[in-house]
Amino acid sequence: LEFPLVTGNWVGDRRRLSEQLRGFAAEPNPLHLLLFPEGWSGGDGALAKSTEFAIIERRPLLKHLLLPRNTGFSACLDSLRASSPVVYDVTVAYLGYNGSVPKSLDLSWYVLWTMICGNLPAEVHLKIKRYSMDEVLNDPKWLDKKWAEKDRLLSHFARHQQFPADHRGFCRLRTFDTVTHGVETSFL
């Protein structure tokens, strides 16, 4: 388990990240890269800054999310292109979500400890879609389009406390017992 970290200096980060990801892709073991392209720091005014940037750059205006950062996402895909990865788009919402962007992310020891001790949302909803590398790379606006779709999904979730039904015949709802199994499998 390794973590490709970035410092915020893209000139230096790009080379190091590319080398590290190509090294991961060359190994015989399967590669799973978890990437959060919504890379803005939280805090007061983050949504306003994101919206201002979206207007200047003519990108989607979002109500429930911060604008994704395309540069690192594209660089990761480019570095992994030879291994023909797939991209899983995961949208997460929890019971009680009201549509607001958190003012900050509290990762204090107290909050982490209460989560480990079982103070978790009663329900966590995931919407997962799988895309081929070609689907993602053939559309330069793919990430922005996905974020606009996520924003609509979260808007629906805030109103109805569930994601919209999928009319293509896929399983709409599958329940997993996270109360008794989530902590053991996630943290230990």
Coordinates of N, CA and C in Angstrom, one line a residue:
L1 N 0.9 -1.2 0.0 CA 0.0 0.0 0.0 C 0.9 1.2 0.0
E2 N 0.8 2.0 -1.1 CA 1.6 3.2 -1.2 C 0.7 4.4 -1.5
F3 N 1.2 5.6 -1.2 CA 0.4 6.8 -1.4 C 1.2 7.8 -2.2
P4 N 0.8 8.0 -3.4 CA 1.5 9.1 -4.2 C 1.0 10.4 -3.7
L5 N 1.9 11.1 -3.0 CA 1.5 12.4 -2.4 C 2.0 13.6 -3.3
V6 N 1.2 14.7 -3.3 CA 1.6 15.9 -4.0 C 1.8 17.0 -3.0
T7 N 2.7 17.9 -3.4 CA 3.1 19.0 -2.6 C 2.3 20.3 -2.9
G8 N 1.8 20.4 -4.1 CA 1.2 21.6 -4.6 C 2.0 22.3 -5.6
N9 N 3.3 21.9 -5.8 CA 4.1 22.4 -6.8 C 4.1 21.5 -8.0
W10 N 3.2 21.8 -9.0 CA 2.9 20.9 -10.0 C 4.1 20.5 -10.9
V11 N 5.0 21.5 -11.1 CA 6.2 21.2 -11.9 C 7.0 20.0 -11.3
G12 N 7.2 20.0 -10.0 CA 7.9 18.9 -9.4 C 7.0 17.7 -9.2
D13 N 5.8 17.9 -8.8 CA 4.9 16.8 -8.5 C 4.6 16.0 -9.7
R14 N 4.5 16.6 -10.9 CA 4.1 15.9 -12.1 C 5.1 14.8 -12.5
R15 N 6.3 15.1 -12.5 CA 7.4 14.1 -12.8 C 7.4 13.0 -11.8
R16 N 7.4 13.3 -10.5 CA 7.4 12.3 -9.4 C 6.2 11.4 -9.4
L17 N 5.0 12.0 -9.6 CA 3.7 11.3 -9.7 C 3.7 10.4 -10.9
S18 N 4.1 10.8 -12.0 CA 4.1 10.0 -13.2 C 5.0 8.8 -13.1
E19 N 6.2 9.0 -12.5 CA 7.2 7.9 -12.3 C 6.6 6.9 -11.3
Q20 N 6.0 7.4 -10.3 CA 5.5 6.5 -9.3 C 4.3 5.7 -9.8
L21 N 3.4 6.3 -10.5 CA 2.2 5.6 -11.1 C 2.6 4.6 -12.2
R22 N 3.6 5.0 -13.0 CA 4.1 4.0 -14.0 C 4.7 2.8 -13.3
G23 N 5.4 3.1 -12.2 CA 6.0 1.9 -11.5 C 4.9 1.0 -10.9
F24 N 3.8 1.6 -10.4 CA 2.7 0.8 -9.8 C 2.1 0.0 -11.0
A25 N 1.9 0.6 -12.1 CA 1.2 -0.1 -13.2 C 2.1 -1.2 -13.8
A26 N 3.4 -1.1 -13.6 CA 4.3 -2.2 -14.2 C 4.4 -3.4 -13.2
E27 N 3.9 -3.3 -12.0 CA 4.0 -4.4 -11.1 C 2.9 -5.4 -11.5
P28 N 3.1 -6.7 -11.1 CA 2.2 -7.8 -11.5 C 0.9 -7.7 -10.7
N29 N 0.9 -7.1 -9.6 CA -0.3 -7.0 -8.7 C -1.3 -6.0 -9.3
P30 N -2.6 -6.2 -9.1 CA -3.6 -5.3 -9.6 C -3.4 -3.9 -8.9
L31 N -3.7 -2.9 -9.7 CA -3.5 -1.5 -9.2 C -4.9 -0.9 -8.9
H32 N -5.0 -0.3 -7.8 CA -6.3 0.5 -7.5 C -5.8 1.8 -7.0
L33 N -6.2 2.8 -7.7 CA -5.8 4.2 -7.4 C -7.1 4.9 -6.9
L34 N -7.1 5.4 -5.7 CA -8.2 6.2 -5.2 C -7.9 7.6 -5.3
L35 N -8.6 8.4 -6.1 CA -8.3 9.8 -6.4 C -9.5 10.6 -6.1
F36 N -9.3 11.7 -5.4 CA -10.4 12.6 -5.1 C -10.1 13.9 -5.9
P37 N -10.6 14.1 -7.1 CA -10.3 15.3 -7.9 C -10.8 16.6 -7.3
E38 N -11.7 16.5 -6.3 CA -12.2 17.7 -5.7 C -11.2 18.2 -4.7
G39 N -10.1 18.7 -5.2 CA -8.9 19.0 -4.4 C -8.9 20.3 -3.7
W40 N -10.0 21.1 -3.6 CA -9.9 22.3 -2.9 C -9.9 22.1 -1.4
S41 N -9.3 23.0 -0.7 CA -9.3 22.9 0.7 C -10.7 23.4 1.2
G42 N -11.2 22.9 2.2 CA -12.5 23.3 2.8 C -12.3 24.6 3.4
G43 N -13.4 25.0 4.1 CA -13.3 26.3 4.8 C -14.4 27.3 4.2
D44 N -14.6 28.3 5.0 CA -15.5 29.3 4.6 C -15.1 29.9 3.2
G45 N -16.1 30.1 2.4 CA -15.8 30.7 1.1 C -15.3 29.7 0.0
A46 N -15.1 28.5 0.3 CA -14.6 27.5 -0.7 C -15.6 27.4 -1.9
L47 N -16.9 27.3 -1.6 CA -17.8 27.1 -2.7 C -17.9 28.4 -3.5
A48 N -17.8 29.6 -2.9 CA -17.8 30.8 -3.6 C -16.6 30.9 -4.5
K49 N -15.4 30.5 -4.0 CA -14.2 30.6 -4.8 C -14.3 29.6 -6.0
S50 N -14.9 28.4 -5.7 CA -15.0 27.5 -6.8 C -16.0 28.0 -7.9
T51 N -17.1 28.6 -7.5 CA -18.0 29.2 -8.4 C -17.4 30.3 -9.2
E52 N -16.7 31.2 -8.5 CA -16.0 32.3 -9.2 C -15.0 31.7 -10.3
F53 N -14.3 30.7 -9.9 CA -13.3 30.1 -10.9 C -14.1 29.4 -12.0
A54 N -15.2 28.8 -11.7 CA -16.0 28.1 -12.8 C -16.5 29.1 -13.8
I55 N -16.9 30.3 -13.3 CA -17.4 31.4 -14.2 C -16.3 31.9 -15.1
I56 N -15.1 32.1 -14.6 CA -14.0 32.6 -15.3 C -13.6 31.6 -16.4
E57 N -13.5 30.3 -16.0 CA -13.1 29.2 -16.9 C -14.2 28.6 -17.8
R58 N -15.4 29.1 -17.6 CA -16.6 28.6 -18.3 C -16.8 27.1 -18.1
R59 N -16.7 26.8 -16.8 CA -17.0 25.4 -16.4 C -18.3 25.3 -15.7
P60 N -18.8 24.1 -15.3 CA -20.1 24.0 -14.7 C -20.2 24.7 -13.4
L61 N -21.3 25.3 -13.1 CA -21.6 25.9 -11.8 C -22.3 24.9 -10.9
L62 N -21.6 24.6 -9.8 CA -22.1 23.5 -8.9 C -22.6 24.1 -7.6
K63 N -23.7 23.4 -7.1 CA -24.3 23.9 -5.8 C -23.9 23.0 -4.7
H64 N -23.5 21.8 -4.9 CA -23.3 20.8 -3.8 C -21.8 20.3 -3.8
L65 N -21.0 20.7 -4.7 CA -19.7 20.2 -4.8 C -18.7 21.3 -5.2
L66 N -17.5 21.1 -4.9 CA -16.4 22.1 -5.4 C -15.9 21.6 -6.7
L67 N -15.5 22.5 -7.6 CA -15.1 22.1 -8.9 C -13.9 21.2 -8.9
P68 N -13.9 20.1 -9.7 CA -12.8 19.2 -9.7 C -11.6 19.8 -10.3
R69 N -10.4 19.2 -10.0 CA -9.2 19.7 -10.6 C -8.8 18.7 -11.7
N70 N -8.8 19.1 -12.9 CA -8.6 18.3 -14.0 C -7.1 17.9 -14.2
T71 N -6.2 18.7 -13.9 CA -4.8 18.5 -14.2 C -4.2 17.2 -13.6
G72 N -4.4 17.0 -12.3 CA -3.9 15.8 -11.7 C -4.6 14.6 -12.2
F73 N -5.9 14.7 -12.4 CA -6.7 13.5 -12.8 C -6.2 13.1 -14.2
S74 N -6.0 14.1 -15.1 CA -5.5 13.8 -16.5 C -4.1 13.2 -16.4
A75 N -3.3 13.7 -15.6 CA -1.9 13.2 -15.5 C -1.9 11.8 -15.0
C76 N -2.7 11.5 -14.0 CA -2.8 10.1 -13.5 C -3.3 9.1 -14.6
L77 N -4.3 9.5 -15.4 CA -4.8 8.6 -16.4 C -3.7 8.5 -17.5
D78 N -3.0 9.5 -17.8 CA -1.9 9.5 -18.8 C -0.8 8.5 -18.4
S79 N -0.5 8.6 -17.1 CA 0.6 7.7 -16.6 C 0.2 6.3 -16.5
L80 N -1.1 6.0 -16.4 CA -1.6 4.6 -16.3 C -2.1 4.1 -17.6
R81 N -2.1 4.9 -18.6 CA -2.7 4.5 -19.9 C -2.2 3.1 -20.4
A82 N -0.9 2.8 -20.3 CA -0.4 1.5 -20.8 C -1.0 0.3 -20.1
S83 N -1.5 0.5 -18.9 CA -2.1 -0.7 -18.2 C -3.6 -0.8 -18.4
S84 N -4.1 0.1 -19.3 CA -5.5 0.0 -19.7 C -6.5 0.0 -18.5
P85 N -6.4 0.9 -17.6 CA -7.2 0.8 -16.4 C -8.7 1.2 -16.7
V86 N -9.5 0.9 -15.8 CA -10.9 1.4 -15.9 C -11.1 2.4 -14.8
V87 N -12.1 3.3 -14.9 CA -12.3 4.3 -14.0 C -13.7 4.0 -13.4
Y88 N -13.7 4.0 -12.0 CA -15.0 3.9 -11.3 C -15.3 5.3 -10.7
D89 N -16.5 5.7 -11.1 CA -17.0 7.0 -10.6 C -17.9 6.7 -9.5
V90 N -17.6 7.1 -8.3 CA -18.3 6.8 -7.1 C -18.9 8.1 -6.5
T91 N -20.2 8.2 -6.3 CA -20.9 9.3 -5.7 C -21.4 8.8 -4.3
V92 N -21.1 9.5 -3.2 CA -21.4 9.1 -1.9 C -22.3 10.1 -1.2
A93 N -23.4 9.6 -0.6 CA -24.2 10.5 0.2 C -24.7 9.7 1.4
Y94 N -25.0 10.3 2.5 CA -25.4 9.6 3.7 C -26.8 10.1 4.2
L95 N -27.5 9.3 4.8 CA -28.8 9.6 5.3 C -28.8 10.9 6.2
G96 N -29.6 11.8 5.9 CA -29.5 13.1 6.6 C -28.8 14.2 5.8
Y97 N -28.2 13.9 4.7 CA -27.5 14.9 3.9 C -28.4 15.9 3.5
N98 N -28.1 17.2 3.7 CA -29.0 18.3 3.4 C -28.6 19.1 2.2
G99 N -27.6 18.7 1.5 CA -27.2 19.5 0.3 C -26.1 20.5 0.5
S100 N -25.7 20.7 1.7 CA -24.7 21.8 1.9 C -23.2 21.2 1.7
V101 N -22.3 22.1 1.4 CA -20.9 21.7 1.3 C -20.4 22.0 2.7
P102 N -19.7 21.0 3.3 CA -19.2 21.2 4.7 C -18.2 22.4 4.7
K103 N -18.3 23.2 5.8 CA -17.4 24.4 5.9 C -16.0 24.0 6.1
S104 N -15.8 22.8 6.8 CA -14.4 22.3 6.9 C -14.5 20.8 7.2
L105 N -13.4 20.1 7.0 CA -13.4 18.7 7.2 C -12.7 18.5 8.6
D106 N -13.4 18.0 9.6 CA -12.9 17.8 10.9 C -12.3 16.4 11.0
L107 N -11.0 16.3 11.0 CA -10.4 15.0 11.1 C -9.6 14.9 12.4
S108 N -10.2 15.6 13.5 CA -9.5 15.6 14.8 C -9.5 14.1 15.3
W109 N -8.7 13.9 16.3 CA -8.6 12.5 16.9 C -10.0 12.2 17.5
Y110 N -10.7 13.2 18.1 CA -12.0 12.9 18.7 C -13.0 12.4 17.7
V111 N -13.0 13.1 16.6 CA -14.0 12.7 15.5 C -13.7 11.4 15.0
L112 N -12.4 11.1 14.7 CA -12.0 9.8 14.2 C -12.3 8.7 15.2
W113 N -12.0 9.0 16.5 CA -12.3 8.0 17.5 C -13.8 7.7 17.6
T114 N -14.6 8.7 17.5 CA -16.1 8.4 17.6 C -16.5 7.6 16.4
M115 N -15.9 7.8 15.2 CA -16.3 7.0 14.1 C -15.8 5.6 14.3
I116 N -14.6 5.4 14.8 CA -14.1 4.0 15.1 C -15.0 3.3 16.1
C117 N -15.6 4.1 17.0 CA -16.4 3.5 18.1 C -17.9 3.3 17.6
G118 N -18.1 3.6 16.3 CA -19.4 3.3 15.8 C -20.4 4.4 15.6
N119 N -19.9 5.6 15.8 CA -20.8 6.8 15.6 C -20.7 7.1 14.1
L120 N -21.5 6.3 13.3 CA -21.5 6.4 11.9 C -22.9 6.8 11.4
P121 N -23.0 7.3 10.2 CA -24.4 7.5 9.6 C -25.1 6.2 9.6
A122 N -26.4 6.2 9.8 CA -27.3 5.0 9.7 C -27.2 4.4 8.4
E123 N -27.1 5.2 7.3 CA -27.1 4.7 6.0 C -26.1 5.5 5.2
V124 N -25.3 4.8 4.4 CA -24.4 5.5 3.4 C -24.8 4.9 2.0
H125 N -25.1 5.8 1.1 CA -25.5 5.5 -0.2 C -24.4 5.7 -1.2
L126 N -24.2 4.7 -2.1 CA -23.1 4.8 -3.1 C -23.8 4.6 -4.5
K127 N -23.4 5.4 -5.4 CA -23.8 5.3 -6.8 C -22.5 5.1 -7.5
I128 N -22.3 3.9 -8.2 CA -21.0 3.5 -8.8 C -21.3 3.3 -10.3
K129 N -20.4 3.9 -11.1 CA -20.4 3.6 -12.5 C -19.0 3.3 -13.0
R130 N -18.9 2.4 -13.9 CA -17.6 1.9 -14.5 C -17.5 2.5 -15.9
Y131 N -16.3 3.0 -16.2 CA -16.0 3.6 -17.5 C -14.7 3.0 -18.0
S132 N -14.6 2.8 -19.3 CA -13.3 2.4 -19.9 C -12.4 3.6 -20.0
M133 N -11.1 3.3 -20.2 CA -10.2 4.4 -20.4 C -10.5 5.2 -21.6
D134 N -11.0 4.5 -22.7 CA -11.3 5.2 -23.9 C -12.5 6.2 -23.7
E135 N -13.5 5.8 -23.0 CA -14.6 6.7 -22.7 C -14.2 8.0 -22.0
V136 N -13.2 7.8 -21.1 CA -12.7 9.0 -20.3 C -11.8 9.9 -21.2
L137 N -10.9 9.2 -21.9 CA -9.9 10.0 -22.6 C -10.4 10.6 -23.9
N138 N -11.5 10.1 -24.4 CA -12.0 10.6 -25.7 C -12.9 11.9 -25.5
D139 N -13.1 12.3 -24.2 CA -13.9 13.4 -23.9 C -13.1 14.4 -23.0
P140 N -12.6 15.5 -23.5 CA -11.8 16.3 -22.6 C -12.6 17.0 -21.5
K141 N -13.9 17.0 -21.6 CA -14.7 17.6 -20.6 C -15.4 16.5 -19.7
W142 N -14.8 15.3 -19.7 CA -15.5 14.2 -19.0 C -15.6 14.4 -17.5
L143 N -14.5 14.9 -16.9 CA -14.6 15.1 -15.4 C -15.6 16.2 -15.1
D144 N -15.6 17.3 -15.8 CA -16.6 18.3 -15.5 C -18.0 17.8 -15.7
K145 N -18.3 17.0 -16.8 CA -19.6 16.4 -17.0 C -20.0 15.5 -15.8
K146 N -19.1 14.7 -15.4 CA -19.4 13.8 -14.2 C -19.7 14.6 -13.0
W147 N -19.0 15.7 -12.8 CA -19.2 16.5 -11.6 C -20.6 17.2 -11.7
A148 N -21.0 17.6 -12.8 CA -22.3 18.2 -13.0 C -23.4 17.2 -12.8
E149 N -23.1 15.9 -13.2 CA -24.1 14.8 -12.9 C -24.1 14.5 -11.4
K150 N -23.0 14.5 -10.8 CA -22.9 14.3 -9.3 C -23.7 15.4 -8.6
D151 N -23.6 16.6 -9.1 CA -24.3 17.7 -8.4 C -25.8 17.5 -8.5
R152 N -26.3 17.0 -9.7 CA -27.7 16.7 -9.8 C -28.1 15.6 -9.0
L153 N -27.3 14.5 -8.9 CA -27.6 13.4 -8.0 C -27.7 13.8 -6.5
L154 N -26.8 14.7 -6.1 CA -26.8 15.1 -4.7 C -28.0 16.0 -4.4
S155 N -28.4 16.8 -5.4 CA -29.5 17.6 -5.3 C -30.8 16.8 -5.1
H156 N -30.9 15.7 -5.9 CA -32.0 14.8 -5.7 C -31.9 14.1 -4.4
F157 N -30.7 13.7 -4.0 CA -30.6 13.0 -2.7 C -31.0 13.9 -1.5
A158 N -30.6 15.1 -1.6 CA -31.0 16.1 -0.5 C -32.5 16.2 -0.3
R159 N -33.2 16.1 -1.4 CA -34.7 16.3 -1.4 C -35.3 15.0 -1.0
H160 N -34.8 13.8 -1.5 CA -35.5 12.5 -1.4 C -34.8 11.5 -0.5
Q161 N -33.6 11.8 0.0 CA -32.8 10.9 0.8 C -32.6 9.6 0.1
Q162 N -32.5 9.6 -1.2 CA -32.1 8.4 -2.0 C -31.7 8.9 -3.4
F163 N -30.9 8.1 -4.0 CA -30.5 8.5 -5.4 C -31.7 8.1 -6.3
P164 N -31.8 8.8 -7.5 CA -32.9 8.4 -8.4 C -32.8 7.0 -8.9
A165 N -33.9 6.4 -9.2 CA -34.0 5.1 -9.7 C -33.3 4.9 -11.0
D166 N -32.7 3.8 -11.2 CA -32.0 3.5 -12.4 C -32.9 2.6 -13.3
H167 N -33.3 3.1 -14.4 CA -34.3 2.4 -15.2 C -33.7 1.5 -16.3
R168 N -32.4 1.1 -16.1 CA -31.8 0.2 -17.1 C -31.8 -1.2 -16.6
G169 N -32.5 -1.5 -15.5 CA -32.6 -2.9 -15.0 C -31.5 -3.3 -14.0
F170 N -30.7 -2.3 -13.6 CA -29.6 -2.7 -12.6 C -30.2 -2.7 -11.2
C171 N -29.6 -3.3 -10.3 CA -30.0 -3.4 -8.9 C -30.0 -1.9 -8.4
R172 N -31.1 -1.4 -8.0 CA -31.2 -0.1 -7.5 C -30.7 0.1 -6.0
L173 N -31.0 -0.9 -5.2 CA -30.7 -0.8 -3.8 C -30.2 -2.1 -3.3
R174 N -29.0 -2.1 -2.7 CA -28.5 -3.3 -2.1 C -28.1 -2.8 -0.7
T175 N -28.5 -3.5 0.3 CA -28.2 -3.1 1.7 C -27.1 -4.0 2.3
F176 N -26.1 -3.4 2.9 CA -25.1 -4.1 3.6 C -25.1 -3.7 5.0
D177 N -24.9 -4.6 5.9 CA -24.9 -4.4 7.3 C -23.6 -3.7 7.8
T178 N -23.6 -2.4 7.7 CA -22.4 -1.7 8.1 C -22.3 -1.5 9.6
V179 N -23.3 -1.6 10.3 CA -23.3 -1.4 11.8 C -22.4 -2.4 12.4
T180 N -22.6 -3.7 12.1 CA -21.8 -4.8 12.7 C -20.5 -5.1 12.0
H181 N -20.5 -4.8 10.7 CA -19.3 -5.2 9.9 C -18.4 -4.1 9.4
G182 N -18.9 -2.9 9.3 CA -18.2 -1.8 8.8 C -16.9 -1.4 9.5
V183 N -17.0 -1.3 10.8 CA -15.8 -0.9 11.6 C -14.7 -2.0 11.5
E184 N -15.1 -3.2 11.6 CA -14.0 -4.3 11.6 C -13.3 -4.3 10.3
T185 N -14.1 -4.2 9.2 CA -13.4 -4.4 7.9 C -12.8 -3.1 7.4
S186 N -13.2 -1.9 7.9 CA -12.7 -0.7 7.4 C -11.5 -0.2 8.2
F187 N -11.5 -0.4 9.5 CA -10.4 0.2 10.3 C -9.4 -0.7 10.9
L188 N -9.7 -2.0 10.9 CA -8.7 -2.9 11.5 C -8.1 -3.8 10.5

